[in-house]
């Protein structure tokens, strides 16, 4: 696991089982997932000129795995920013709560699998950056 400079965010190297059939990755609590999966979704078909995200979550934790292609993540905890390319099927990006996220530069074939700690809840989202910064400051 390598910690990112942004609070609650890390990159986990996943164990790839390889044999003559090909490769397989299994994800479960025993291999490092720090929450029970309450929801899974995947993102694909995002146009290269479109960016996604632009929000934070109050409670939600997620693992993001880029199953195909690539995109750039920009993470921000109100103090530190980390920007990097996510393009590996053997790496899971953990995004904790109270992290502003943006995704840019989607390749046409990009597929992101997201494992989430809670069901979908619109009230968990903070979609205004100034409000996010104010709430983060209020907490510390
Ligand atoms: C995140 C990044 C990586 C649902 O109906 N159920 C769901 O579980 C989700 C995640 C979304 N939606 C609906 C809500 C919107 O009408 O799907 C539409 C697109 O959702 P959103 O604009 O939130 O998508 P992204 O790509 O900006 O962000 C999503 C997650 O919301 C977010 O938590 O970290 O993917």
Coordinates of C-alpha atoms and ligand atoms in Angstrom, one line a residue:
X1 CA 0.0 0.0 0.0
X2 CA 1.3 3.5 -0.8
X3 CA -0.3 6.4 1.0
X4 CA -1.1 9.5 -1.0
X5 CA -0.5 13.0 0.4
X6 CA -4.3 13.4 0.5
X7 CA -5.9 12.3 3.8
X8 CA -7.6 8.9 3.7
X9 CA -6.3 8.1 0.2
X10 CA -4.0 5.3 -0.8
X11 CA -3.0 3.0 -3.7
X12 CA -3.2 -0.7 -3.0
X13 CA -1.4 -3.2 -5.1
X14 CA -3.8 -6.1 -5.8
X15 CA -2.7 -9.7 -5.9
X16 CA -3.1 -11.0 -9.5
X17 CA -3.6 -14.8 -9.8
X18 CA -2.1 -15.8 -13.0
X19 CA -2.2 -19.2 -14.7
X20 CA -2.3 -20.6 -18.2
X21 CA -5.9 -19.4 -18.5
X22 CA -5.0 -15.8 -17.9
X23 CA -5.3 -13.5 -14.9
X24 CA -7.8 -13.1 -12.0
X25 CA -8.0 -10.6 -9.1
X26 CA -10.2 -11.2 -6.1
X27 CA -11.1 -8.5 -3.7
X28 CA -12.3 -9.2 -0.1
X29 CA -11.8 -7.9 3.4
X30 CA -9.1 -10.5 4.0
X31 CA -7.0 -9.1 1.2
X32 CA -7.2 -5.5 2.4
X33 CA -10.6 -4.0 1.5
X34 CA -11.3 -1.9 4.6
X35 CA -15.1 -1.9 4.4
X36 CA -18.0 -4.2 3.5
X37 CA -19.2 -3.6 0.0
X38 CA -22.8 -2.1 0.0
X39 CA -22.7 -1.0 -3.7
X40 CA -20.7 -1.5 -6.9
X41 CA -21.0 0.5 -10.0
X42 CA -18.9 1.1 -13.1
X43 CA -18.2 4.1 -15.3
X44 CA -17.6 3.8 -19.0
X45 CA -18.1 5.7 -22.3
X46 CA -17.0 9.0 -20.9
X47 CA -16.0 11.4 -23.6
X48 CA -12.4 12.6 -23.6
X49 CA -13.5 16.3 -23.4
X50 CA -15.7 15.5 -20.3
X51 CA -14.6 15.6 -16.7
X52 CA -16.5 13.9 -13.8
X53 CA -16.7 14.1 -10.1
X54 CA -16.4 17.6 -8.7
X55 CA -17.7 16.6 -5.3
X56 CA -16.8 15.1 -1.9
X57 CA -18.6 12.7 0.4
X58 CA -19.3 13.1 4.0
X59 CA -19.2 9.4 4.9
X60 CA -18.6 7.3 1.9
X61 CA -15.4 5.3 1.3
X62 CA -14.6 3.8 -2.0
X63 CA -12.2 1.7 -4.0
X64 CA -11.7 2.6 -7.6
X65 CA -10.1 0.2 -10.1
X66 CA -9.4 1.1 -13.7
X67 CA -10.3 -2.1 -15.5
X68 CA -9.5 -0.7 -19.0
X69 CA -8.0 2.5 -20.4
X70 CA -7.0 5.4 -18.2
X71 CA -8.1 8.7 -16.7
X72 CA -6.5 11.3 -14.4
X73 CA -7.6 11.6 -10.8
X74 CA -7.3 14.9 -8.9
X75 CA -7.8 14.4 -5.1
X76 CA -8.0 17.3 -2.6
X77 CA -8.6 17.1 1.2
X78 CA -8.7 20.9 1.6
X79 CA -5.0 21.1 2.4
X80 CA -3.2 18.7 0.0
X81 CA -3.8 17.9 -3.6
X82 CA -2.6 14.8 -5.5
X83 CA -3.0 14.3 -9.2
X84 CA -2.1 11.1 -11.0
X85 CA -3.0 8.7 -13.9
X86 CA -5.0 5.6 -13.0
X87 CA -4.4 3.0 -15.6
X88 CA -3.6 -0.3 -13.9
X89 CA -5.9 -3.3 -13.4
X90 CA -3.7 -4.5 -10.5
X91 CA -4.1 -1.3 -8.4
X92 CA -7.0 -0.1 -6.3
X93 CA -7.4 3.6 -5.4
X94 CA -8.9 4.1 -2.0
X95 CA -10.8 7.4 -1.5
X96 CA -11.9 8.2 2.0
X97 CA -14.6 10.5 3.1
X98 CA -14.0 14.3 3.0
X99 CA -12.0 14.2 -0.2
X100 CA -12.9 16.4 -3.2
X101 CA -12.4 14.3 -6.4
X102 CA -12.2 15.2 -10.1
X103 CA -11.6 12.8 -13.0
X104 CA -10.2 14.1 -16.3
X105 CA -8.6 12.9 -19.5
X106 CA -10.7 9.8 -20.0
X107 CA -9.4 7.5 -22.7
X108 CA -12.2 6.2 -25.0
X109 CA -11.9 2.7 -23.6
X110 CA -11.8 3.7 -19.9
X111 CA -13.8 1.5 -17.5
X112 CA -13.7 2.3 -13.8
X113 CA -15.1 -0.2 -11.3
X114 CA -16.1 1.4 -8.0
X115 CA -16.7 -0.5 -4.8
X116 CA -18.5 1.6 -2.2
X117 CA -19.1 1.3 1.6
X118 CA -22.7 2.5 1.4
X119 CA -25.8 2.6 -0.8
X120 CA -26.3 5.6 -3.1
X121 CA -27.3 8.7 -1.1
X122 CA -27.5 12.1 -2.7
X123 CA -27.4 13.8 0.7
X124 CA -23.9 12.4 1.3
X125 CA -22.6 14.5 -1.5
X126 CA -21.0 18.0 -1.2
X127 CA -21.0 19.5 -4.7
X128 CA -19.9 23.0 -3.9
X129 CA -16.1 23.4 -3.5
X130 CA -16.3 26.4 -1.2
X131 CA -18.8 24.6 1.0
X132 CA -16.5 21.6 1.1
X133 CA -13.5 23.7 2.2
X134 CA -15.6 25.5 4.9
X135 CA -16.9 22.1 6.3
X136 CA -13.4 20.6 6.3
X137 CA -12.0 23.7 8.1
X138 CA -14.9 23.5 10.6
X139 CA -13.9 19.9 11.5
X140 CA -10.3 20.6 12.2
Ligands
LIG1 C1 -17.1 8.9 -7.3 C2 -16.8 8.8 -8.7 C3 -15.6 7.9 -8.9 C4 -26.9 6.6 -9.2 O1 -28.1 6.6 -9.5 N1 -26.3 5.7 -8.4 C5 -25.0 5.7 -8.0 O2 -24.6 4.8 -7.3 C6 -24.2 6.6 -8.6 C7 -22.7 6.7 -8.2 C8 -24.7 7.6 -9.4 N2 -26.0 7.6 -9.7 C9 -26.5 8.6 -10.7 C10 -26.5 10.0 -10.2 C11 -26.2 10.8 -11.5 O3 -27.5 11.0 -12.1 O4 -25.7 8.5 -11.9 C12 -25.4 9.8 -12.4 C13 -23.9 10.1 -12.4 O5 -23.5 10.2 -11.1 P1 -22.3 11.2 -10.6 O6 -22.5 12.5 -11.3 O7 -22.2 11.2 -9.2 O8 -21.0 10.4 -11.3 P2 -19.5 10.8 -11.1 O9 -18.8 10.1 -12.2 O10 -19.3 12.3 -11.1 O11 -19.0 10.3 -9.7 C14 -19.1 8.9 -9.3 C15 -19.6 8.8 -7.9 O12 -20.8 9.6 -7.7 C16 -18.5 9.3 -6.9 O13 -18.9 9.0 -5.6 O14 -16.3 8.9 -6.4 O15 -17.9 8.3 -9.5

